[in-house]
Amino acid sequence: MERLLIHRWQNLCEGFSLPEPVGNETFQRLKTHYDEKHRAYHNLHHIQDLFKKMDRDRELLQQPLRVALAIWFHDIIYKPYKSNNEVASAELFQKWMTPHLSDNSLVDQVSAYIVSTAKHIPELDHKDLTWFLDADLSILGAHQTRYLQYTKEIRKEYSLYPSFMYNRGRKAILKSMLARKNLFYTDLFQDRYEARARENIRMEIKMLGD
């Protein structure tokens, strides 16, 4: 997997004409963050999964290089007990990449994509952004075996919390998702994942108990 991700990153750097030393250094920084021990789900496997979906749907994206940057950086800061991870990730993206990207509008756009993952509400009216947000939540519509594995991974990331606290907080999040008219913005993801996602969420709520 790492070799494939390195190749993807190198292609992205070429697309933005980033010098090779800058690209190599930045990849190692990215890897260090995504390899943090507390990450059971928000790691490089998650990044690779998003890129697989991007390969599948590439013809639907208007600016795939910008989406790829958002994928790489959207979870670079992930501290389960903090509420500002997305903003912190966007700020780190700006710090690392602004000196090497001449287009300020690009930096602003990708930052908005990253921040949008906080509540999965688009900060911009971009079709690419709604695709990105849907892809990021598509694990909800995974087959049951994978979804159950995902629930264990998320629980591990929040292992500091006792079960009664975790269960209460997790159920509140899941119920707020069910209350939405649609979990996904795009017809594509609604057709592929909406029904199964709702089944999975209801199943998890029952598993968490009263």
CSV table of C-alpha atoms in Angstrom, one decimal:
chain,number,residue,atom,x,y,z
A,1,MET,CA,0.0,0.0,0.0
A,2,GLU,CA,2.7,2.5,0.9
A,3,ARG,CA,4.4,2.1,-2.5
A,4,LEU,CA,1.1,2.9,-4.2
A,5,LEU,CA,0.6,5.9,-2.0
A,6,ILE,CA,4.1,7.2,-2.7
A,7,HIS,CA,3.4,6.9,-6.4
A,8,ARG,CA,0.2,8.8,-6.0
A,9,TRP,CA,1.9,11.5,-4.1
A,10,GLN,CA,4.7,11.8,-6.6
A,11,ASN,CA,2.2,12.2,-9.4
A,12,LEU,CA,0.4,14.9,-7.4
A,13,CYS,CA,3.7,16.7,-6.9
A,14,GLU,CA,4.4,16.6,-10.6
A,15,GLY,CA,0.9,18.0,-11.3
A,16,PHE,CA,1.7,21.0,-9.1
A,17,SER,CA,5.4,21.3,-10.2
A,18,LEU,CA,6.6,20.8,-6.7
A,19,PRO,CA,10.4,20.2,-6.4
A,20,GLU,CA,11.3,16.6,-5.6
A,21,PRO,CA,13.0,17.4,-2.3
A,22,VAL,CA,9.9,19.2,-1.1
A,23,GLY,CA,7.7,16.4,-2.2
A,24,ASN,CA,9.8,13.8,-0.5
A,25,GLU,CA,10.0,15.7,2.7
A,26,THR,CA,6.3,16.4,2.8
A,27,PHE,CA,5.4,12.8,2.2
A,28,GLN,CA,7.5,11.7,5.1
A,29,ARG,CA,5.7,14.3,7.3
A,30,LEU,CA,2.3,13.1,6.1
A,31,LYS,CA,3.2,9.5,6.8
A,32,THR,CA,4.4,10.3,10.3
A,33,HIS,CA,1.1,11.9,11.1
A,34,TYR,CA,-1.0,9.1,9.6
A,35,ASP,CA,1.1,6.4,11.3
A,36,GLU,CA,0.4,7.7,14.8
A,37,LYS,CA,-0.3,4.8,17.1
A,38,HIS,CA,-3.7,6.0,18.3
A,39,ARG,CA,-5.1,5.9,14.8
A,40,ALA,CA,-7.1,2.7,14.1
A,41,TYR,CA,-9.3,4.1,11.4
A,42,HIS,CA,-8.1,7.6,10.4
A,43,ASN,CA,-4.8,6.3,9.0
A,44,LEU,CA,-3.3,5.6,5.6
A,45,HIS,CA,-5.7,2.8,4.9
A,46,HIS,CA,-8.5,5.4,5.0
A,47,ILE,CA,-6.5,7.6,2.6
A,48,GLN,CA,-6.0,4.7,0.2
A,49,ASP,CA,-9.7,3.8,0.3
A,50,LEU,CA,-10.6,7.4,-0.7
A,51,PHE,CA,-8.2,7.2,-3.6
A,52,LYS,CA,-9.7,3.9,-4.8
A,53,LYS,CA,-13.1,5.7,-4.9
A,54,MET,CA,-11.5,8.6,-6.6
A,55,ASP,CA,-10.1,6.3,-9.3
A,56,ARG,CA,-13.5,4.8,-9.7
A,57,ASP,CA,-15.2,8.2,-10.1
A,58,ARG,CA,-12.4,10.2,-11.6
A,59,GLU,CA,-14.4,11.2,-14.7
A,60,LEU,CA,-17.0,13.0,-12.4
A,61,LEU,CA,-14.4,15.3,-10.9
A,62,GLN,CA,-13.6,18.7,-12.3
A,63,GLN,CA,-10.4,19.3,-10.4
A,64,PRO,CA,-9.0,15.9,-9.3
A,65,LEU,CA,-5.6,17.3,-8.3
A,66,ARG,CA,-7.2,19.6,-5.8
A,67,VAL,CA,-9.5,16.8,-4.5
A,68,ALA,CA,-6.3,14.7,-4.1
A,69,LEU,CA,-4.7,17.4,-1.9
A,70,ALA,CA,-7.8,17.5,0.3
A,71,ILE,CA,-7.7,13.8,0.6
A,72,TRP,CA,-4.1,13.8,1.8
A,73,PHE,CA,-4.5,16.6,4.3
A,74,HIS,CA,-8.0,16.3,5.6
A,75,ASP,CA,-7.1,14.1,8.6
A,76,ILE,CA,-3.5,15.0,9.0
A,77,ILE,CA,-4.3,16.3,12.5
A,78,TYR,CA,-6.4,13.8,14.3
A,79,LYS,CA,-6.7,13.9,18.1
A,80,PRO,CA,-9.9,12.1,19.1
A,81,TYR,CA,-10.4,14.3,22.2
A,82,LYS,CA,-10.1,17.6,20.4
A,83,SER,CA,-12.9,19.4,18.5
A,84,ASN,CA,-10.7,21.5,16.1
A,85,ASN,CA,-9.0,18.7,14.1
A,86,GLU,CA,-10.3,19.9,10.8
A,87,VAL,CA,-9.3,23.5,11.3
A,88,ALA,CA,-5.9,22.4,12.6
A,89,SER,CA,-5.5,20.2,9.5
A,90,ALA,CA,-6.3,23.1,7.2
A,91,GLU,CA,-3.9,25.3,9.0
A,92,LEU,CA,-1.1,22.8,8.7
A,93,PHE,CA,-1.9,22.3,5.0
A,94,GLN,CA,-1.5,26.1,4.6
A,95,LYS,CA,1.7,26.2,6.5
A,96,TRP,CA,3.3,23.4,4.6
A,97,MET,CA,2.0,24.0,1.1
A,98,THR,CA,1.4,27.8,0.6
A,99,PRO,CA,5.2,28.4,0.0
A,100,HIS,CA,5.1,25.9,-2.8
A,101,LEU,CA,1.8,26.6,-4.4
A,102,SER,CA,1.6,29.9,-6.4
A,103,ASP,CA,-2.2,29.9,-6.6
A,104,ASN,CA,-3.7,31.4,-3.4
A,105,SER,CA,-7.2,30.5,-4.6
A,106,LEU,CA,-6.1,26.8,-4.7
A,107,VAL,CA,-4.9,27.0,-1.1
A,108,ASP,CA,-8.2,28.6,0.0
A,109,GLN,CA,-10.3,26.1,-1.9
A,110,VAL,CA,-8.5,23.0,-0.5
A,111,SER,CA,-8.6,24.5,3.0
A,112,ALA,CA,-12.4,24.9,2.7
A,113,TYR,CA,-12.7,21.3,1.6
A,114,ILE,CA,-10.7,20.2,4.6
A,115,VAL,CA,-12.7,22.3,7.1
A,116,SER,CA,-16.0,21.1,5.5
A,117,THR,CA,-15.3,17.6,6.9
A,118,ALA,CA,-15.9,18.8,10.4
A,119,LYS,CA,-19.7,18.7,10.1
A,120,HIS,CA,-19.8,17.3,6.5
A,121,ILE,CA,-21.5,20.5,5.4
A,122,PRO,CA,-20.0,22.0,2.2
A,123,GLU,CA,-18.3,25.4,2.8
A,124,LEU,CA,-18.3,25.9,-1.0
A,125,ASP,CA,-20.9,25.2,-3.7
A,126,HIS,CA,-18.6,22.8,-5.6
A,127,LYS,CA,-19.6,19.4,-7.1
A,128,ASP,CA,-16.1,18.1,-6.3
A,129,LEU,CA,-16.6,19.0,-2.6
A,130,THR,CA,-19.9,17.1,-2.3
A,131,TRP,CA,-18.2,14.1,-3.9
A,132,PHE,CA,-15.3,14.4,-1.4
A,133,LEU,CA,-17.6,14.7,1.6
A,134,ASP,CA,-19.7,11.7,0.4
A,135,ALA,CA,-16.6,9.6,-0.2
A,136,ASP,CA,-15.3,10.4,3.3
A,137,LEU,CA,-18.5,9.1,4.8
A,138,SER,CA,-19.0,6.1,2.5
A,139,ILE,CA,-17.7,3.8,5.2
A,140,LEU,CA,-21.2,4.1,6.7
A,141,GLY,CA,-22.5,2.2,3.7
A,142,ALA,CA,-19.9,-0.6,3.7
A,143,HIS,CA,-20.9,-4.2,3.9
A,144,GLN,CA,-21.8,-5.3,7.4
A,145,THR,CA,-18.5,-7.1,8.2
A,146,ARG,CA,-16.5,-4.0,7.2
A,147,TYR,CA,-18.8,-1.7,9.1
A,148,LEU,CA,-18.5,-3.8,12.2
A,149,GLN,CA,-14.7,-3.6,11.9
A,150,TYR,CA,-15.0,0.2,11.5
A,151,THR,CA,-17.0,0.5,14.7
A,152,LYS,CA,-14.3,-1.3,16.6
A,153,GLU,CA,-11.6,0.9,15.0
A,154,ILE,CA,-13.5,4.1,16.1
A,155,ARG,CA,-14.0,2.7,19.6
A,156,LYS,CA,-10.3,2.0,19.8
A,157,GLU,CA,-9.5,5.6,18.9
A,158,TYR,CA,-11.7,6.7,21.8
A,159,SER,CA,-10.4,4.1,24.2
A,160,LEU,CA,-9.8,6.7,26.9
A,161,TYR,CA,-13.5,7.1,27.4
A,162,PRO,CA,-15.4,4.5,29.5
A,163,SER,CA,-18.1,2.7,27.7
A,164,PHE,CA,-21.1,4.5,29.2
A,165,MET,CA,-19.6,7.9,28.0
A,166,TYR,CA,-18.6,6.6,24.6
A,167,ASN,CA,-21.9,4.9,24.0
A,168,ARG,CA,-23.9,8.0,24.9
A,169,GLY,CA,-21.8,10.3,22.7
A,170,ARG,CA,-21.7,7.9,19.8
A,171,LYS,CA,-25.4,7.3,19.8
A,172,ALA,CA,-26.1,11.0,19.8
A,173,ILE,CA,-23.9,11.3,16.7
A,174,LEU,CA,-25.6,8.4,14.9
A,175,LYS,CA,-29.1,9.6,15.7
A,176,SER,CA,-28.3,13.0,14.3
A,177,MET,CA,-27.1,11.3,11.1
A,178,LEU,CA,-30.4,9.3,10.8
A,179,ALA,CA,-32.3,12.6,11.3
A,180,ARG,CA,-30.8,14.0,8.1
A,181,LYS,CA,-33.0,13.8,5.0
A,182,ASN,CA,-30.0,12.3,3.2
A,183,LEU,CA,-26.7,11.1,4.5
A,184,PHE,CA,-25.1,11.7,1.1
A,185,TYR,CA,-25.3,14.7,-1.2
A,186,THR,CA,-24.7,13.1,-4.6
A,187,ASP,CA,-27.1,10.9,-6.4
A,188,LEU,CA,-24.2,8.5,-7.0
A,189,PHE,CA,-23.5,7.9,-3.3
A,190,GLN,CA,-27.2,7.9,-2.4
A,191,ASP,CA,-27.8,5.1,-4.9
A,192,ARG,CA,-24.8,3.1,-3.8
A,193,TYR,CA,-24.7,3.6,0.0
A,194,GLU,CA,-27.7,5.4,1.5
A,195,ALA,CA,-30.0,2.4,2.3
A,196,ARG,CA,-27.2,0.2,3.6
A,197,ALA,CA,-25.7,3.1,5.6
A,198,ARG,CA,-29.0,3.7,7.4
A,199,GLU,CA,-29.3,-0.1,8.2
A,200,ASN,CA,-25.7,-0.1,9.6
A,201,ILE,CA,-26.4,3.0,11.7
A,202,ARG,CA,-29.5,1.5,13.2
A,203,MET,CA,-27.7,-1.7,13.9
A,204,GLU,CA,-24.9,0.1,15.7
A,205,ILE,CA,-27.4,2.1,17.8
A,206,LYS,CA,-28.9,-1.2,19.0
A,207,MET,CA,-25.5,-2.6,19.7
A,208,LEU,CA,-24.7,0.4,21.9
A,209,GLY,CA,-27.7,-0.4,24.1
A,210,ASP,CA,-29.8,1.9,26.2
